[in-house]
Protein backbone atom coordinates (compact mmCIF):
# COMPACT_ATOMS: atom_id res chain seq x y z
CA UNK A 1 -13.11 -6.90 7.58
CA UNK A 2 -14.83 -7.66 4.28
CA UNK A 3 -13.13 -7.84 0.92
CA UNK A 4 -13.74 -4.20 0.04
CA UNK A 5 -12.54 -2.85 3.39
CA UNK A 6 -9.36 -4.94 3.30
CA UNK A 7 -8.46 -3.62 -0.13
CA UNK A 8 -9.46 -0.05 0.72
CA UNK A 9 -7.41 -0.02 3.92
CA UNK A 10 -4.39 -1.46 2.17
CA UNK A 11 -4.54 1.14 -0.56
CA UNK A 12 -4.94 4.04 1.82
CA UNK A 13 -2.22 2.83 4.10
CA UNK A 14 0.10 2.40 1.15
CA UNK A 15 -0.74 5.88 0.00
CA UNK A 16 1.15 7.40 2.90
CA UNK A 17 3.87 4.82 2.41
CA UNK A 18 5.83 6.37 -0.41
CA UNK A 19 4.47 9.87 -0.61
CA UNK A 20 7.51 12.02 -1.23
CA UNK A 21 5.95 15.42 -0.79
CA UNK A 22 7.24 18.45 -2.62
CA UNK A 23 7.94 21.77 -0.89
CA UNK A 24 4.85 23.93 -1.03
CA UNK A 25 3.49 27.23 0.19
CA UNK A 26 1.30 25.66 2.89
CA UNK A 27 4.16 24.72 5.19
CA UNK A 28 7.81 23.81 5.50
CA UNK A 29 9.19 20.34 4.96
CA UNK A 30 12.02 18.86 7.00
CA UNK A 31 15.29 18.50 4.99
CA UNK A 32 16.32 15.56 7.20
CA UNK A 33 13.08 13.75 6.33
CA UNK A 34 13.62 14.49 2.65
CA UNK A 35 17.03 12.83 2.84
CA UNK A 36 15.45 9.68 4.30
CA UNK A 37 12.72 9.66 1.67
CA UNK A 38 15.26 10.21 -1.10
CA UNK A 39 17.14 7.15 0.14
CA UNK A 40 13.94 5.12 0.08
CA UNK A 41 13.11 6.41 -3.39
CA UNK A 42 16.55 5.47 -4.75
CA UNK A 43 16.21 1.97 -3.32
CA UNK A 44 12.77 1.52 -4.83
CA UNK A 45 14.00 2.57 -8.25
CA UNK A 46 16.38 -0.40 -8.20
CA UNK A 47 13.53 -2.89 -7.84
CA UNK A 48 12.56 -4.80 -10.99
CA UNK A 49 9.71 -6.90 -9.64
CA UNK A 50 8.56 -7.11 -6.03
CA UNK A 51 7.33 -9.92 -3.85
CA UNK A 52 6.62 -9.12 -0.22
CA UNK A 53 4.69 -10.52 2.67
CA UNK A 54 2.46 -8.12 4.58
CA UNK A 55 0.28 -7.94 7.65
CA UNK A 56 -2.48 -5.36 7.92
CA UNK A 57 -3.82 -4.73 11.43
CA UNK A 58 -6.78 -2.51 12.31
CA UNK A 59 -7.17 -1.02 15.81
CA UNK A 60 -9.67 1.38 17.36
CA UNK A 61 -8.91 4.68 19.11
CA UNK A 62 -8.07 2.75 22.30
CA UNK A 63 -5.59 0.52 20.44
CA UNK A 64 -7.91 -2.49 20.71
CA UNK A 65 -7.29 -4.78 17.74
CA UNK A 66 -10.36 -5.02 15.51
CA UNK A 67 -8.95 -7.35 12.89
CA UNK A 68 -5.84 -8.53 11.13
CA UNK A 69 -5.09 -9.91 7.69
CA UNK A 70 -1.88 -11.17 6.17
CA UNK A 71 -0.78 -12.20 2.73
CA UNK A 72 1.63 -11.68 -0.12
CA UNK A 73 1.77 -8.99 -2.76
CA UNK A 74 3.41 -9.32 -6.17
CA UNK A 75 4.07 -6.18 -8.21
CA UNK A 76 5.57 -5.71 -11.67
CA UNK A 77 5.16 -2.33 -13.29
CA UNK A 78 1.49 -1.38 -13.06
CA UNK A 79 0.40 -4.99 -12.68
CA UNK A 80 -0.11 -6.67 -9.33
CA UNK A 81 -1.57 -9.62 -7.48
CA UNK A 82 -2.51 -9.45 -3.79
CA UNK A 83 -3.15 -12.80 -2.11
CA UNK A 84 -4.83 -12.47 1.29
CA UNK A 85 -4.73 -15.48 3.59
CA UNK A 86 -8.26 -16.72 4.13
CA UNK A 87 -9.56 -16.66 0.59
CA UNK A 88 -9.18 -13.34 -1.20
CA UNK A 89 -7.22 -12.55 -4.35
CA UNK A 90 -6.94 -9.20 -6.10
CA UNK A 91 -5.48 -8.88 -9.59
CA UNK A 92 -4.80 -5.81 -11.72
CA UNK A 93 -3.43 -5.68 -15.25
CA UNK A 94 -3.10 -1.90 -15.23
CA UNK A 95 -6.55 -1.42 -16.76
CA UNK A 96 -8.97 -3.63 -14.84
CA UNK A 97 -9.15 -5.07 -11.32
CA UNK A 98 -10.49 -8.54 -10.42
CA UNK A 99 -11.37 -9.11 -6.75
CA UNK A 100 -12.11 -12.73 -5.83
CA UNK A 101 -13.84 -13.66 -2.57
CA UNK A 102 -13.63 -17.35 -1.68
CA UNK A 103 -16.50 -17.25 0.83
CA UNK A 104 -18.99 -16.28 -1.88
CA UNK A 105 -17.03 -17.73 -4.81
CA UNK A 106 -17.52 -14.42 -6.57
CA UNK A 107 -15.27 -12.25 -8.71
CA UNK A 108 -15.98 -8.52 -8.93
CA UNK A 109 -14.48 -6.75 -11.94
CA UNK A 110 -13.89 -2.99 -11.91
CA UNK A 111 -11.89 -0.51 -13.92
CA UNK A 112 -8.54 0.75 -12.68
CA UNK A 113 -8.61 4.49 -13.25
CA UNK A 114 -5.26 6.17 -12.42
CA UNK A 115 -6.75 9.59 -13.19
CA UNK A 116 -9.13 9.30 -10.24
CA UNK A 117 -7.07 7.04 -7.99
CA UNK A 118 -4.03 8.92 -6.75
CA UNK A 119 -3.21 5.91 -4.58
CA UNK A 120 -3.01 2.43 -6.08
CA UNK A 121 -1.30 -0.79 -4.94
CA UNK A 122 1.25 -0.71 -7.75
CA UNK A 123 2.66 2.42 -6.08
CA UNK A 124 3.37 0.60 -2.84
CA UNK A 125 6.89 -0.32 -3.92
CA UNK A 126 7.49 2.18 -6.68
CA UNK A 127 8.77 5.73 -6.83
CA UNK A 128 5.67 7.75 -5.86
CA UNK A 129 5.71 11.55 -5.76
CA UNK A 130 2.84 13.47 -4.23
CA UNK A 131 2.50 17.21 -3.73
CA UNK A 132 -0.21 16.91 -1.13
CA UNK A 133 1.85 15.99 1.94
CA UNK A 134 4.13 17.69 4.41
CA UNK A 135 6.79 15.58 6.10
CA UNK A 136 9.14 15.65 9.06
CA UNK A 137 11.64 13.28 10.68
CA UNK A 138 10.59 12.23 14.20
CA UNK A 139 13.76 10.35 15.10
CA UNK A 140 15.09 6.80 15.28
CA UNK A 141 14.03 3.69 17.17
CA UNK A 142 14.48 -0.07 17.12
CA UNK A 143 11.77 -2.19 15.52
CA UNK A 144 12.58 -5.88 15.74
CA UNK A 145 15.98 -6.34 14.12
CA UNK A 146 15.76 -2.97 12.37
CA UNK A 147 16.97 0.48 13.30
CA UNK A 148 14.26 2.60 11.74
CA UNK A 149 13.78 6.28 10.99
CA UNK A 150 10.26 7.55 11.55
CA UNK A 151 8.92 10.00 8.97
CA UNK A 152 5.59 11.68 9.69
CA UNK A 153 3.35 12.67 6.78
CA UNK A 154 0.38 15.01 7.04
CA UNK A 155 -1.95 15.85 4.14
CA UNK A 156 -2.27 19.49 3.17
CA UNK A 157 -5.83 18.77 2.05
CA UNK A 158 -7.74 18.64 5.33
CA UNK A 159 -10.77 17.07 3.67
CA UNK A 160 -8.94 13.76 3.34
CA UNK A 161 -10.28 10.97 5.60
CA UNK A 162 -6.91 10.53 7.31
CA UNK A 163 -4.83 13.09 9.17
CA UNK A 164 -1.45 11.41 9.65
CA UNK A 165 0.77 8.59 8.45
CA UNK A 166 3.99 7.36 10.05
CA UNK A 167 6.61 5.64 7.89
CA UNK A 168 9.26 3.43 9.49
CA UNK A 169 12.23 3.12 7.14
CA UNK A 170 15.26 0.90 7.75
CA UNK A 171 18.17 3.28 8.29
CA UNK A 172 20.74 1.05 6.61
CA UNK A 173 18.77 -0.84 3.96
CA UNK A 174 16.54 2.15 3.03
CA UNK A 175 13.51 -0.14 2.81
CA UNK A 176 10.08 0.20 4.33
CA UNK A 177 9.51 -1.81 7.52
CA UNK A 178 6.08 -0.54 8.58
CA UNK A 179 3.55 2.24 8.18
CA UNK A 180 0.83 3.44 10.51
CA UNK A 181 -2.13 5.37 9.12
CA UNK A 182 -4.62 7.27 11.27
CA UNK A 183 -8.11 8.19 10.12
CA UNK A 184 -10.26 10.95 11.55
CA UNK A 185 -12.66 8.48 13.15
CA UNK A 186 -9.92 7.20 15.43
CA UNK A 187 -9.18 3.97 13.55
CA UNK A 188 -5.52 3.07 13.19
CA UNK A 189 -4.11 0.89 10.44
CA UNK A 190 -0.69 -0.74 10.59
CA UNK A 191 0.87 -2.26 7.50
CA UNK A 192 4.02 -4.30 8.08
CA UNK A 193 6.16 -5.79 5.34
CA UNK A 194 8.36 -8.86 5.56
CA UNK A 195 10.50 -11.04 3.33
CA UNK A 196 10.76 -8.25 0.78
CA UNK A 197 12.37 -9.30 -2.51
CA UNK A 198 12.92 -6.48 -4.98
CA UNK A 199 14.24 -8.81 -7.67
CA UNK A 200 11.53 -11.44 -7.65
CA UNK A 201 11.17 -13.70 -10.67
CA UNK A 202 7.65 -14.19 -11.94
CA UNK A 203 5.96 -13.64 -15.28
CA UNK A 204 3.05 -11.36 -16.13
CA UNK A 205 0.93 -14.48 -16.64
CA UNK A 206 1.68 -15.70 -13.13
CA UNK A 207 0.19 -12.58 -11.55
CA UNK A 208 -2.70 -12.18 -14.01
CA UNK A 209 -6.31 -13.15 -13.34
CA UNK A 210 -7.03 -16.58 -14.80
CA UNK A 211 -10.68 -17.60 -14.83
CA UNK A 212 -9.71 -21.28 -14.94
CA UNK A 213 -8.20 -21.03 -11.45
CA UNK A 214 -11.59 -20.10 -9.97
CA UNK A 215 -14.00 -22.73 -11.31
CA UNK A 216 -17.67 -21.92 -10.89
CA UNK A 217 -17.02 -18.40 -9.60
CA UNK A 218 -19.75 -15.91 -10.43
CA UNK A 219 -18.42 -12.82 -12.21
CA UNK A 220 -19.93 -9.43 -11.38
CA UNK A 221 -18.74 -6.99 -14.03
CA UNK A 222 -19.00 -3.36 -12.87
CA UNK A 223 -16.88 -1.86 -15.64
CA UNK A 224 -19.82 -0.49 -17.61
């Protein structure tokens, strides 16, 4: 997976993550699922700054693993830093995004446009409401040391590139354990979180892009 696909997959997977869909005329939502999502939402509202490990796995329609990446994400308000093991760092200050690729020693700079991006990494661990999903509770299961409740999300807009997302939420802690996202081409993405700290202590400067930390990196500015 290249730097763009890693970021794109993470964003899309996270989009299903916290979508708390509103009731709408296109279908009926499950009250039991809403209760689970409300619990998750309340927990997320208590977070001040987030640090969490993650693993993103990509599989084909036959469940054959195509690739896997892991790393750590730091989020504070609309600012974030994603560090991917293997030489990729993504920074956002709420206005611009810097994506550094170690293999090419290159930094690509783009604008962060919330008006056109309904799904952004800063929403991964924040209270995110979306009117474009229907949801239902599929039941409970054990996932590692967690008893999780599985909530299924389906987009009401059938033109979206994905058709389903499954959220696995810890029944007791009301935190996200994993999400699976399915695209129409048969590819399956699994995003797992670990070592989640909702009261992490780091400054804005610590998660901001600092040119001095990437000596000699070529900057490709695509903001204009």
